[in-house]
Amino acid sequence: MCHKEMAPQNIKIIYFDARGRAEVSRLMLAAAGQKFEDVRHTKETWPTEKPNTPFGQLPVIEIDGKRFAQSVAIANYVAREFGFYGKTNLEGLEIDQVVQLGMDFLSAAVKSYHEKDEAKKAELNKSLKEVEAPKYLAFFEKLLKESGTGYFVGEALTLADFFVYDLTYAFGKRGVLSLDSYPLLQELQNKVESNEKIKAYLAERKETEN
């Protein structure tokens, strides 16, 4: 639930000029109608900014002048602060389960991203597209079917929905996965994008490769 009496006055999301690991938090802030400063660093500005971050990495969230790091911690905070973390601890557990499942997929994807050997990279990309992606999409589809509401948890958007939406959007754009065989995931994507505040955010969002 929202803690309006303690709501932060000034929020900055500090990241690179990309969707990447900051986008889930941006999406939730947009959906909550919370104004925030979207600070995007380039290769040129990052070396100067790096010493000002808690651990020398991005994303960072700045809340009323205080900075915090780690993308999942940031997303969890935003979800709790603005009502996207379920109504009970059990719902929170369900949300965490979905997010961690998505993180497992991202771990598999990162292997190919960092591989220098082109032959091994091609092999990893093939496995990601033909084995890993279908496996995780099937898991997500199953969870949506079990929920029966069109959302992963409860009857409204939560961190779980935003996380999977962003993941499937990003890797769909790269041609790694397709939702053609996953109607409930397609429906979820439509639910997120038809949210009026998200729709407005997406209309203004800068187009980036990642």
mmCIF file of C-alpha atoms in Angstrom:
data_model
loop_
_atom_site.group_PDB
_atom_site.id
_atom_site.type_symbol
_atom_site.label_atom_id
_atom_site.label_comp_id
_atom_site.label_asym_id
_atom_site.label_seq_id
_atom_site.Cartn_x
_atom_site.Cartn_y
_atom_site.Cartn_z
ATOM 1 C CA MET A 1 0.000 0.000 0.000
ATOM 2 C CA CYS A 2 1.074 3.603 -0.493
ATOM 3 C CA HIS A 3 2.377 5.417 2.586
ATOM 4 C CA LYS A 4 1.241 8.851 1.561
ATOM 5 C CA GLU A 5 2.286 10.500 4.806
ATOM 6 C CA MET A 6 5.871 9.368 4.137
ATOM 7 C CA ALA A 7 5.888 9.625 0.359
ATOM 8 C CA PRO A 8 9.199 10.801 -1.103
ATOM 9 C CA GLN A 9 9.169 14.312 -2.496
ATOM 10 C CA ASN A 10 11.953 13.998 -5.052
ATOM 11 C CA ILE A 11 12.952 10.863 -6.926
ATOM 12 C CA LYS A 12 15.677 10.407 -9.512
ATOM 13 C CA ILE A 13 16.301 7.236 -11.483
ATOM 14 C CA ILE A 14 19.937 7.347 -12.565
ATOM 15 C CA TYR A 15 21.044 4.956 -15.283
ATOM 16 C CA PHE A 16 22.555 4.773 -18.734
ATOM 17 C CA ASP A 17 20.690 5.912 -21.845
ATOM 18 C CA ALA A 18 18.814 2.626 -22.103
ATOM 19 C CA ARG A 19 15.840 0.719 -20.718
ATOM 20 C CA GLY A 20 17.979 -2.027 -19.201
ATOM 21 C CA ARG A 21 17.846 -2.697 -15.481
ATOM 22 C CA ALA A 22 16.148 0.598 -14.644
ATOM 23 C CA GLU A 23 13.068 0.266 -16.820
ATOM 24 C CA VAL A 24 10.887 -1.786 -14.478
ATOM 25 C CA SER A 25 11.201 0.928 -11.831
ATOM 26 C CA ARG A 26 10.529 3.649 -14.398
ATOM 27 C CA LEU A 27 7.388 1.819 -15.530
ATOM 28 C CA MET A 28 6.047 1.503 -11.991
ATOM 29 C CA LEU A 29 6.731 5.139 -11.187
ATOM 30 C CA ALA A 30 4.914 6.112 -14.374
ATOM 31 C CA ALA A 31 1.968 3.845 -13.544
ATOM 32 C CA ALA A 32 1.784 5.362 -10.061
ATOM 33 C CA GLY A 33 1.689 8.863 -11.510
ATOM 34 C CA GLN A 34 4.820 9.677 -9.527
ATOM 35 C CA LYS A 35 6.991 12.367 -11.038
ATOM 36 C CA PHE A 36 10.667 11.474 -11.221
ATOM 37 C CA GLU A 37 13.797 12.795 -12.856
ATOM 38 C CA ASP A 38 15.066 10.373 -15.491
ATOM 39 C CA VAL A 39 18.841 10.905 -15.429
ATOM 40 C CA ARG A 40 20.648 9.125 -18.277
ATOM 41 C CA HIS A 41 24.416 8.888 -18.491
ATOM 42 C CA THR A 42 26.556 8.371 -21.566
ATOM 43 C CA LYS A 43 30.002 6.820 -21.904
ATOM 44 C CA GLU A 44 31.363 10.340 -21.624
ATOM 45 C CA THR A 45 29.513 11.360 -18.441
ATOM 46 C CA TRP A 46 29.651 8.026 -16.597
ATOM 47 C CA PRO A 47 33.308 8.213 -15.416
ATOM 48 C CA THR A 48 32.527 11.484 -13.636
ATOM 49 C CA GLU A 49 29.321 10.108 -12.111
ATOM 50 C CA LYS A 50 30.736 6.719 -11.045
ATOM 51 C CA PRO A 51 32.400 7.919 -7.797
ATOM 52 C CA ASN A 52 29.050 9.404 -6.734
ATOM 53 C CA THR A 53 27.284 6.019 -6.762
ATOM 54 C CA PRO A 54 27.171 3.679 -3.738
ATOM 55 C CA PHE A 55 28.984 0.783 -5.440
ATOM 56 C CA GLY A 56 30.333 2.201 -8.698
ATOM 57 C CA GLN A 57 27.446 0.880 -10.763
ATOM 58 C CA LEU A 58 24.020 1.775 -12.115
ATOM 59 C CA PRO A 59 21.061 1.939 -11.732
ATOM 60 C CA VAL A 60 20.786 4.175 -8.702
ATOM 61 C CA ILE A 61 17.686 5.679 -7.177
ATOM 62 C CA GLU A 62 18.000 9.007 -5.395
ATOM 63 C CA ILE A 63 15.255 9.643 -2.848
ATOM 64 C CA ASP A 64 15.142 13.108 -1.359
ATOM 65 C CA GLY A 65 18.892 13.443 -1.867
ATOM 66 C CA LYS A 66 19.960 9.998 -0.631
ATOM 67 C CA ARG A 67 21.222 7.408 -3.114
ATOM 68 C CA PHE A 68 20.613 3.652 -3.177
ATOM 69 C CA ALA A 69 21.782 0.978 -5.622
ATOM 70 C CA GLN A 70 20.951 -2.544 -6.881
ATOM 71 C CA SER A 71 18.212 -2.853 -9.497
ATOM 72 C CA VAL A 72 16.066 -5.445 -7.698
ATOM 73 C CA ALA A 73 16.257 -3.558 -4.394
ATOM 74 C CA ILE A 74 15.206 -0.388 -6.208
ATOM 75 C CA ALA A 75 12.300 -2.116 -7.959
ATOM 76 C CA ASN A 76 11.171 -3.732 -4.699
ATOM 77 C CA TYR A 77 11.190 -0.360 -2.951
ATOM 78 C CA VAL A 78 9.201 1.322 -5.708
ATOM 79 C CA ALA A 79 6.723 -1.576 -5.741
ATOM 80 C CA ARG A 80 6.184 -1.410 -1.974
ATOM 81 C CA GLU A 81 6.026 2.368 -1.850
ATOM 82 C CA PHE A 82 3.485 2.734 -4.643
ATOM 83 C CA GLY A 83 1.252 -0.288 -4.140
ATOM 84 C CA PHE A 84 2.626 -2.821 -6.623
ATOM 85 C CA TYR A 85 3.781 -5.451 -4.115
ATOM 86 C CA GLY A 86 0.522 -7.245 -3.345
ATOM 87 C CA LYS A 87 -1.779 -6.956 -0.352
ATOM 88 C CA THR A 88 -0.301 -9.690 1.848
ATOM 89 C CA ASN A 89 3.066 -11.273 2.544
ATOM 90 C CA LEU A 90 1.916 -14.342 0.619
ATOM 91 C CA GLU A 91 1.174 -12.210 -2.440
ATOM 92 C CA GLY A 92 4.592 -10.639 -1.978
ATOM 93 C CA LEU A 93 6.082 -14.125 -2.044
ATOM 94 C CA GLU A 94 4.227 -14.892 -5.274
ATOM 95 C CA ILE A 95 5.556 -11.684 -6.807
ATOM 96 C CA ASP A 96 9.112 -12.467 -5.699
ATOM 97 C CA GLN A 97 8.773 -15.929 -7.232
ATOM 98 C CA VAL A 98 7.926 -14.465 -10.640
ATOM 99 C CA VAL A 99 10.700 -11.876 -10.469
ATOM 100 C CA GLN A 100 13.291 -14.470 -9.456
ATOM 101 C CA LEU A 101 12.162 -16.708 -12.306
ATOM 102 C CA GLY A 102 12.729 -13.786 -14.652
ATOM 103 C CA MET A 103 16.157 -13.199 -13.124
ATOM 104 C CA ASP A 104 17.030 -16.827 -13.864
ATOM 105 C CA PHE A 105 16.200 -16.239 -17.517
ATOM 106 C CA LEU A 106 18.296 -13.066 -17.529
ATOM 107 C CA SER A 107 21.233 -15.015 -16.079
ATOM 108 C CA ALA A 108 21.025 -17.408 -19.009
ATOM 109 C CA ALA A 109 20.834 -14.490 -21.443
ATOM 110 C CA VAL A 110 23.865 -12.736 -19.950
ATOM 111 C CA LYS A 111 26.078 -15.740 -20.722
ATOM 112 C CA SER A 112 25.740 -15.192 -24.468
ATOM 113 C CA TYR A 113 26.044 -11.426 -24.117
ATOM 114 C CA HIS A 114 29.476 -11.675 -22.455
ATOM 115 C CA GLU A 115 30.847 -14.572 -24.516
ATOM 116 C CA LYS A 116 33.789 -13.433 -26.668
ATOM 117 C CA ASP A 117 34.225 -16.568 -28.762
ATOM 118 C CA GLU A 118 31.914 -16.134 -31.756
ATOM 119 C CA ALA A 119 31.238 -19.857 -32.210
ATOM 120 C CA LYS A 120 30.343 -20.297 -28.547
ATOM 121 C CA LYS A 121 28.279 -17.113 -28.644
ATOM 122 C CA ALA A 122 26.257 -18.418 -31.594
ATOM 123 C CA GLU A 123 25.699 -21.697 -29.762
ATOM 124 C CA LEU A 124 24.543 -19.906 -26.611
ATOM 125 C CA ASN A 125 22.228 -17.634 -28.605
ATOM 126 C CA LYS A 126 20.706 -20.657 -30.317
ATOM 127 C CA SER A 127 20.111 -22.330 -26.958
ATOM 128 C CA LEU A 128 18.660 -19.123 -25.520
ATOM 129 C CA LYS A 129 16.179 -18.800 -28.370
ATOM 130 C CA GLU A 130 15.249 -22.454 -28.840
ATOM 131 C CA VAL A 131 15.524 -23.864 -25.312
ATOM 132 C CA GLU A 132 15.689 -21.265 -22.540
ATOM 133 C CA ALA A 133 13.146 -18.746 -23.846
ATOM 134 C CA PRO A 134 10.383 -21.313 -24.543
ATOM 135 C CA LYS A 135 11.026 -22.938 -21.155
ATOM 136 C CA TYR A 136 10.606 -19.718 -19.208
ATOM 137 C CA LEU A 137 7.716 -18.437 -21.319
ATOM 138 C CA ALA A 138 5.890 -21.693 -20.592
ATOM 139 C CA PHE A 139 6.499 -21.180 -16.863
ATOM 140 C CA PHE A 140 5.114 -17.642 -17.028
ATOM 141 C CA GLU A 141 2.103 -18.737 -19.083
ATOM 142 C CA LYS A 142 1.388 -21.495 -16.554
ATOM 143 C CA LEU A 143 1.486 -19.035 -13.652
ATOM 144 C CA LEU A 144 -0.922 -16.693 -15.435
ATOM 145 C CA LYS A 145 -3.282 -19.586 -16.118
ATOM 146 C CA GLU A 146 -3.170 -20.629 -12.460
ATOM 147 C CA SER A 147 -3.878 -17.064 -11.358
ATOM 148 C CA GLY A 148 -6.953 -16.840 -13.577
ATOM 149 C CA THR A 149 -7.177 -13.043 -13.334
ATOM 150 C CA GLY A 150 -4.997 -12.000 -16.248
ATOM 151 C CA TYR A 151 -2.359 -10.832 -13.772
ATOM 152 C CA PHE A 152 0.340 -12.858 -12.049
ATOM 153 C CA VAL A 153 -0.879 -11.947 -8.568
ATOM 154 C CA GLY A 154 -4.249 -10.592 -7.534
ATOM 155 C CA GLU A 155 -6.463 -8.517 -9.774
ATOM 156 C CA ALA A 156 -4.238 -5.556 -10.564
ATOM 157 C CA LEU A 157 -0.773 -4.786 -11.899
ATOM 158 C CA THR A 158 2.136 -5.673 -9.637
ATOM 159 C CA LEU A 159 5.907 -5.734 -9.877
ATOM 160 C CA ALA A 160 5.618 -9.256 -11.323
ATOM 161 C CA ASP A 161 3.597 -8.018 -14.298
ATOM 162 C CA PHE A 162 5.895 -5.087 -14.992
ATOM 163 C CA PHE A 163 8.986 -7.282 -14.720
ATOM 164 C CA VAL A 164 7.753 -9.915 -17.168
ATOM 165 C CA TYR A 165 6.332 -7.268 -19.491
ATOM 166 C CA ASP A 166 9.693 -5.529 -19.700
ATOM 167 C CA LEU A 167 11.584 -8.803 -20.108
ATOM 168 C CA THR A 168 9.370 -10.077 -22.932
ATOM 169 C CA TYR A 169 9.366 -6.667 -24.627
ATOM 170 C CA ALA A 170 13.154 -6.386 -24.533
ATOM 171 C CA PHE A 171 13.926 -9.884 -25.751
ATOM 172 C CA GLY A 172 11.060 -9.870 -28.223
ATOM 173 C CA LYS A 173 12.561 -6.753 -29.752
ATOM 174 C CA ARG A 174 15.885 -8.565 -30.093
ATOM 175 C CA GLY A 175 14.210 -11.509 -31.806
ATOM 176 C CA VAL A 176 15.087 -13.881 -28.980
ATOM 177 C CA LEU A 177 11.490 -14.751 -28.166
ATOM 178 C CA SER A 178 7.962 -14.510 -29.533
ATOM 179 C CA LEU A 179 4.669 -14.507 -27.643
ATOM 180 C CA ASP A 180 2.736 -16.015 -30.560
ATOM 181 C CA SER A 181 2.143 -19.286 -28.697
ATOM 182 C CA TYR A 182 1.468 -17.651 -25.334
ATOM 183 C CA PRO A 183 -1.950 -15.941 -25.371
ATOM 184 C CA LEU A 184 -1.994 -15.060 -21.680
ATOM 185 C CA LEU A 185 1.376 -13.321 -21.947
ATOM 186 C CA GLN A 186 0.072 -11.444 -24.977
ATOM 187 C CA GLU A 187 -2.964 -10.413 -22.949
ATOM 188 C CA LEU A 188 -0.736 -9.242 -20.111
ATOM 189 C CA GLN A 189 1.354 -7.178 -22.507
ATOM 190 C CA ASN A 190 -1.838 -5.526 -23.744
ATOM 191 C CA LYS A 191 -3.004 -4.868 -20.174
ATOM 192 C CA VAL A 192 0.223 -3.066 -19.327
ATOM 193 C CA GLU A 193 0.317 -1.028 -22.525
ATOM 194 C CA SER A 194 -3.371 -0.067 -22.285
ATOM 195 C CA ASN A 195 -2.922 1.448 -18.824
ATOM 196 C CA GLU A 196 -3.476 5.155 -19.448
ATOM 197 C CA LYS A 197 -0.440 6.337 -17.489
ATOM 198 C CA ILE A 198 1.804 3.694 -19.038
ATOM 199 C CA LYS A 199 0.456 4.546 -22.466
ATOM 200 C CA ALA A 200 1.427 8.185 -21.925
ATOM 201 C CA TYR A 201 4.871 7.172 -20.663
ATOM 202 C CA LEU A 202 5.524 4.864 -23.610
ATOM 203 C CA ALA A 203 4.441 7.552 -26.059
ATOM 204 C CA GLU A 204 7.170 9.823 -24.694
ATOM 205 C CA ARG A 205 9.814 7.181 -24.002
ATOM 206 C CA LYS A 206 13.040 7.552 -25.909
ATOM 207 C CA GLU A 207 13.692 4.708 -28.341
ATOM 208 C CA THR A 208 16.875 2.862 -27.407
ATOM 209 C CA GLU A 209 18.480 -0.395 -28.496
ATOM 210 C CA ASN A 210 18.475 -1.920 -25.013
#
